[in-house]
Amino acid sequence: MLHSLDHHAYGISEVDETVLLRLLSMLKKQAGFAQKGNPDFRLEQYETMGVHEARSIKESAERKAVSGKRKVFVISARGMTREAQNALLKIFEEPPVDTHFFLLVPSLELLLPTLRSRLQTLEVASDAEEADREAVVKFISDSVPARLRAVQKMLKGLEQEKKTKEDSSELLLEKGHIMTFLTTLERTLADKDRARSVPALQEMLLVKKYSRDRAPSLKLLLEHLALVLPREM
């Protein structure tokens, strides 16, 4: 949980978009830090973060806050070069006043020990996943037509949000909800009889893999699950 920004650097062992959305929500609701239209907020997402990107963040962090208050940097990276980590280490060792960093990586164990030691581990709340569990259980037990209707409802919400944020760089909350749904579905299947749920879990593995593509077709992925998942395993 994040009730205040009392540390300069936080580490989160996850790069899933749903976790990123929860973090941004926590920053706003729990720490009182708004992102929209805030020149002192920077969100960066990388497949692999290199030294040039790290140096750019360092230069930006060293500038004074436009608002005269605190600055927040959220960095999500699936990979990070050793040079990039050393560049970030220099910032984290002597952080600018009222500047806070959130580093999301697949696992904190992948970081250099010196960099990892500067981070305070942050567990991002998963209330959204628990809220989706009832919908997931219903999805598993429903008929194929009922599942397809549920998929259509999710996609309709996503399309409506896309229209309202057509020229915006904001993350799509409905897409985050769909990704949370998939994560909760995977965990729910894993909790069932393993021998009977292996085929379903294999399908989930493929769907989660393709959902991480640059421009995944959530419609095809969700409809595929609606058709192939067995009922009440």
Short mmCIF file of C-alpha atoms in Angstrom, two decimals:
data_model
loop_
_atom_site.label_atom_id
_atom_site.label_comp_id
_atom_site.label_asym_id
_atom_site.label_seq_id
_atom_site.Cartn_x
_atom_site.Cartn_y
_atom_site.Cartn_z
CA MET A 1 0.00 0.00 0.00
CA LEU A 2 1.11 3.57 -0.66
CA HIS A 3 -0.33 6.10 1.77
CA SER A 4 2.39 8.71 1.32
CA LEU A 5 5.54 9.36 -0.67
CA ASP A 6 8.04 8.94 2.15
CA HIS A 7 10.77 7.13 0.20
CA HIS A 8 12.70 8.25 -2.88
CA ALA A 9 12.71 4.97 -4.83
CA TYR A 10 10.29 2.03 -4.93
CA GLY A 11 10.69 -1.33 -6.67
CA ILE A 12 7.81 -3.44 -7.99
CA SER A 13 8.29 -6.98 -9.28
CA GLU A 14 5.80 -6.81 -12.14
CA VAL A 15 5.45 -5.08 -15.51
CA ASP A 16 1.88 -6.12 -16.29
CA GLU A 17 -0.27 -3.21 -17.46
CA THR A 18 -2.90 -3.92 -14.80
CA VAL A 19 -0.26 -3.45 -12.09
CA LEU A 20 0.81 -0.18 -13.71
CA LEU A 21 -2.79 1.03 -13.72
CA ARG A 22 -3.17 0.13 -10.05
CA LEU A 23 0.03 1.99 -9.21
CA LEU A 24 -1.19 5.13 -10.97
CA SER A 25 -4.50 4.84 -9.12
CA MET A 26 -2.65 4.46 -5.81
CA LEU A 27 -0.55 7.54 -6.55
CA LYS A 28 -3.70 9.56 -7.10
CA LYS A 29 -6.01 8.17 -4.42
CA GLN A 30 -3.63 7.19 -1.63
CA ALA A 31 -0.69 9.57 -2.10
CA GLY A 32 -2.67 12.50 -3.53
CA PHE A 33 -0.46 12.84 -6.62
CA ALA A 34 -2.32 13.56 -9.86
CA GLN A 35 -0.76 12.63 -13.20
CA LYS A 36 -3.03 14.09 -15.86
CA GLY A 37 -1.68 17.40 -17.14
CA ASN A 38 1.07 17.36 -14.51
CA PRO A 39 4.46 18.47 -15.92
CA ASP A 40 6.18 16.97 -12.86
CA PHE A 41 5.01 13.45 -13.70
CA ARG A 42 6.80 11.21 -16.19
CA LEU A 43 5.80 7.72 -17.29
CA GLU A 44 8.26 5.67 -19.34
CA GLN A 45 7.77 2.13 -20.68
CA TYR A 46 10.57 0.13 -22.31
CA GLU A 47 11.15 -3.37 -23.62
CA THR A 48 14.81 -2.88 -22.77
CA MET A 49 16.00 0.26 -21.02
CA GLY A 50 19.42 1.46 -22.14
CA VAL A 51 21.92 3.90 -20.72
CA HIS A 52 20.72 6.78 -22.92
CA GLU A 53 17.17 6.46 -21.56
CA ALA A 54 18.50 6.28 -18.00
CA ARG A 55 20.62 9.40 -18.52
CA SER A 56 17.60 11.24 -19.95
CA ILE A 57 15.63 10.44 -16.80
CA LYS A 58 18.59 11.54 -14.66
CA GLU A 59 18.74 14.91 -16.46
CA SER A 60 14.99 15.40 -16.10
CA ALA A 61 15.11 14.48 -12.41
CA GLU A 62 17.80 17.06 -11.74
CA ARG A 63 15.62 19.90 -13.02
CA LYS A 64 13.44 21.83 -10.59
CA ALA A 65 9.78 20.91 -10.34
CA VAL A 66 7.59 23.14 -12.50
CA SER A 67 4.94 23.22 -9.79
CA GLY A 68 7.55 23.89 -7.12
CA LYS A 69 6.52 20.68 -5.37
CA ARG A 70 7.43 17.02 -5.85
CA LYS A 71 8.24 15.09 -9.02
CA VAL A 72 7.34 11.48 -9.75
CA PHE A 73 8.93 9.14 -12.30
CA VAL A 74 7.32 5.78 -13.15
CA ILE A 75 9.61 3.49 -15.15
CA SER A 76 8.41 0.12 -16.47
CA ALA A 77 11.03 -2.04 -18.19
CA ARG A 78 11.03 -5.72 -19.16
CA GLY A 79 14.81 -5.54 -19.46
CA MET A 80 17.53 -3.16 -18.36
CA THR A 81 21.19 -3.03 -19.34
CA ARG A 82 23.90 -2.99 -16.70
CA GLU A 83 24.92 0.50 -17.88
CA ALA A 84 21.35 1.76 -17.45
CA GLN A 85 21.20 0.33 -13.92
CA ASN A 86 24.46 2.03 -12.98
CA ALA A 87 23.14 5.33 -14.35
CA LEU A 88 19.97 4.98 -12.25
CA LEU A 89 22.06 4.03 -9.23
CA LYS A 90 23.74 7.43 -9.34
CA ILE A 91 20.33 9.12 -9.07
CA PHE A 92 19.08 6.81 -6.32
CA GLU A 93 22.23 7.26 -4.24
CA GLU A 94 21.81 11.06 -4.19
CA PRO A 95 18.19 11.69 -5.17
CA PRO A 96 17.01 15.25 -5.84
CA VAL A 97 14.79 16.67 -3.09
CA ASP A 98 11.08 15.76 -3.34
CA THR A 99 11.69 13.44 -6.29
CA HIS A 100 10.32 9.91 -6.26
CA PHE A 101 10.93 6.94 -8.55
CA PHE A 102 8.85 3.82 -9.16
CA LEU A 103 10.70 1.05 -10.99
CA LEU A 104 8.64 -1.84 -12.40
CA VAL A 105 10.61 -4.86 -13.62
CA PRO A 106 9.72 -8.57 -14.06
CA SER A 107 11.69 -9.39 -10.90
CA LEU A 108 13.77 -7.26 -8.58
CA GLU A 109 16.24 -10.16 -8.44
CA LEU A 110 17.26 -9.23 -12.00
CA LEU A 111 18.69 -5.92 -10.77
CA LEU A 112 22.23 -5.30 -9.58
CA PRO A 113 22.42 -5.78 -5.78
CA THR A 114 23.62 -2.19 -5.35
CA LEU A 115 20.60 -0.81 -7.22
CA ARG A 116 18.18 -3.20 -5.52
CA SER A 117 19.43 -2.11 -2.11
CA ARG A 118 18.30 1.46 -2.85
CA LEU A 119 14.71 0.41 -3.54
CA GLN A 120 11.88 -0.02 -1.11
CA THR A 121 9.80 -2.98 -2.24
CA LEU A 122 6.21 -2.02 -2.93
CA GLU A 123 3.36 -4.52 -3.12
CA VAL A 124 0.63 -3.15 -5.35
CA ALA A 125 -2.85 -3.93 -4.05
CA SER A 126 -4.82 -6.51 -6.04
CA ASP A 127 -8.35 -5.56 -5.00
CA ALA A 128 -9.39 -5.39 -8.66
CA GLU A 129 -8.52 -9.05 -9.18
CA GLU A 130 -10.63 -10.11 -6.21
CA ALA A 131 -13.52 -7.98 -7.49
CA ASP A 132 -13.31 -9.82 -10.82
CA ARG A 133 -13.29 -13.29 -9.29
CA GLU A 134 -17.08 -13.57 -9.21
CA ALA A 135 -17.27 -12.62 -12.90
CA VAL A 136 -14.55 -15.15 -13.68
CA VAL A 137 -16.32 -18.00 -11.87
CA LYS A 138 -19.51 -17.15 -13.77
CA PHE A 139 -17.59 -17.06 -17.06
CA ILE A 140 -16.23 -20.56 -16.45
CA SER A 141 -19.63 -22.02 -15.58
CA ASP A 142 -21.59 -20.20 -18.32
CA SER A 143 -22.58 -21.56 -21.71
CA VAL A 144 -20.66 -20.44 -24.80
CA PRO A 145 -23.38 -17.95 -25.89
CA ALA A 146 -23.41 -16.40 -22.40
CA ARG A 147 -19.62 -16.15 -22.43
CA LEU A 148 -19.67 -14.43 -25.82
CA ARG A 149 -22.19 -11.91 -24.50
CA ALA A 150 -19.86 -11.18 -21.57
CA VAL A 151 -17.00 -10.69 -24.03
CA GLN A 152 -19.09 -8.28 -26.11
CA LYS A 153 -19.87 -6.27 -22.98
CA MET A 154 -16.18 -5.97 -22.08
CA LEU A 155 -15.23 -4.95 -25.62
CA LYS A 156 -18.05 -2.42 -25.81
CA GLY A 157 -16.75 -0.71 -22.67
CA LEU A 158 -13.25 -0.62 -24.18
CA GLU A 159 -14.46 0.91 -27.46
CA GLN A 160 -16.45 3.58 -25.63
CA GLU A 161 -13.40 4.55 -23.58
CA LYS A 162 -11.23 4.67 -26.72
CA LYS A 163 -13.60 7.25 -28.20
CA THR A 164 -13.42 9.47 -25.11
CA LYS A 165 -9.60 9.26 -25.07
CA GLU A 166 -9.08 9.36 -28.82
CA ASP A 167 -6.35 12.01 -28.79
CA SER A 168 -5.04 11.25 -25.31
CA SER A 169 -1.94 9.39 -24.16
CA GLU A 170 -3.75 8.16 -21.04
CA LEU A 171 -3.76 4.43 -20.35
CA LEU A 172 -7.06 2.71 -21.12
CA LEU A 173 -8.68 1.62 -17.87
CA GLU A 174 -11.02 -0.84 -19.61
CA LYS A 175 -8.06 -2.55 -21.23
CA GLY A 176 -6.55 -2.83 -17.77
CA HIS A 177 -9.78 -4.40 -16.51
CA ILE A 178 -9.67 -6.96 -19.32
CA MET A 179 -6.05 -7.84 -18.54
CA THR A 180 -7.00 -8.19 -14.86
CA PHE A 181 -9.85 -10.47 -15.90
CA LEU A 182 -7.40 -12.69 -17.79
CA THR A 183 -4.98 -12.80 -14.87
CA THR A 184 -7.77 -13.71 -12.43
CA LEU A 185 -9.10 -16.32 -14.85
CA GLU A 186 -5.67 -17.91 -15.04
CA ARG A 187 -5.30 -18.00 -11.25
CA THR A 188 -8.80 -19.40 -10.77
CA LEU A 189 -8.11 -22.21 -13.24
CA ALA A 190 -4.82 -22.96 -11.48
CA ASP A 191 -6.66 -23.34 -8.15
CA LYS A 192 -8.88 -26.08 -9.58
CA ASP A 193 -8.11 -29.77 -10.06
CA ARG A 194 -4.75 -29.57 -11.86
CA ALA A 195 -5.22 -32.83 -13.80
CA ARG A 196 -8.50 -31.59 -15.32
CA SER A 197 -7.47 -27.96 -15.79
CA VAL A 198 -4.14 -28.51 -17.60
CA PRO A 199 -5.64 -28.08 -21.13
CA ALA A 200 -7.42 -24.89 -20.02
CA LEU A 201 -4.22 -23.54 -18.47
CA GLN A 202 -2.32 -24.27 -21.68
CA GLU A 203 -4.88 -22.19 -23.59
CA MET A 204 -4.53 -19.41 -21.01
CA LEU A 205 -0.74 -19.48 -21.41
CA LEU A 206 -1.07 -18.89 -25.15
CA VAL A 207 -3.66 -16.13 -24.69
CA LYS A 208 -1.56 -14.32 -22.06
CA LYS A 209 1.47 -14.61 -24.37
CA TYR A 210 -0.35 -13.03 -27.34
CA SER A 211 -1.98 -10.40 -25.10
CA ARG A 212 1.50 -8.94 -24.54
CA ASP A 213 1.96 -8.20 -28.25
CA ARG A 214 2.29 -4.55 -29.25
CA ALA A 215 -1.27 -4.46 -30.66
CA PRO A 216 -3.10 -7.61 -29.51
CA SER A 217 -6.61 -8.41 -30.75
CA LEU A 218 -8.41 -8.71 -27.43
CA LYS A 219 -11.59 -9.59 -29.33
CA LEU A 220 -10.03 -12.70 -30.89
CA LEU A 221 -8.33 -13.73 -27.65
CA LEU A 222 -11.43 -13.39 -25.48
CA GLU A 223 -13.70 -15.07 -28.02
CA HIS A 224 -11.20 -17.93 -28.31
CA LEU A 225 -11.36 -18.51 -24.55
CA ALA A 226 -15.16 -18.32 -24.61
CA LEU A 227 -15.20 -21.13 -27.19
CA VAL A 228 -12.50 -23.49 -25.92
CA LEU A 229 -12.64 -23.38 -22.11
CA PRO A 230 -14.55 -26.38 -20.72
CA ARG A 231 -17.43 -25.64 -18.36
CA GLU A 232 -17.20 -26.27 -14.59
CA MET A 233 -13.90 -28.14 -14.50
#
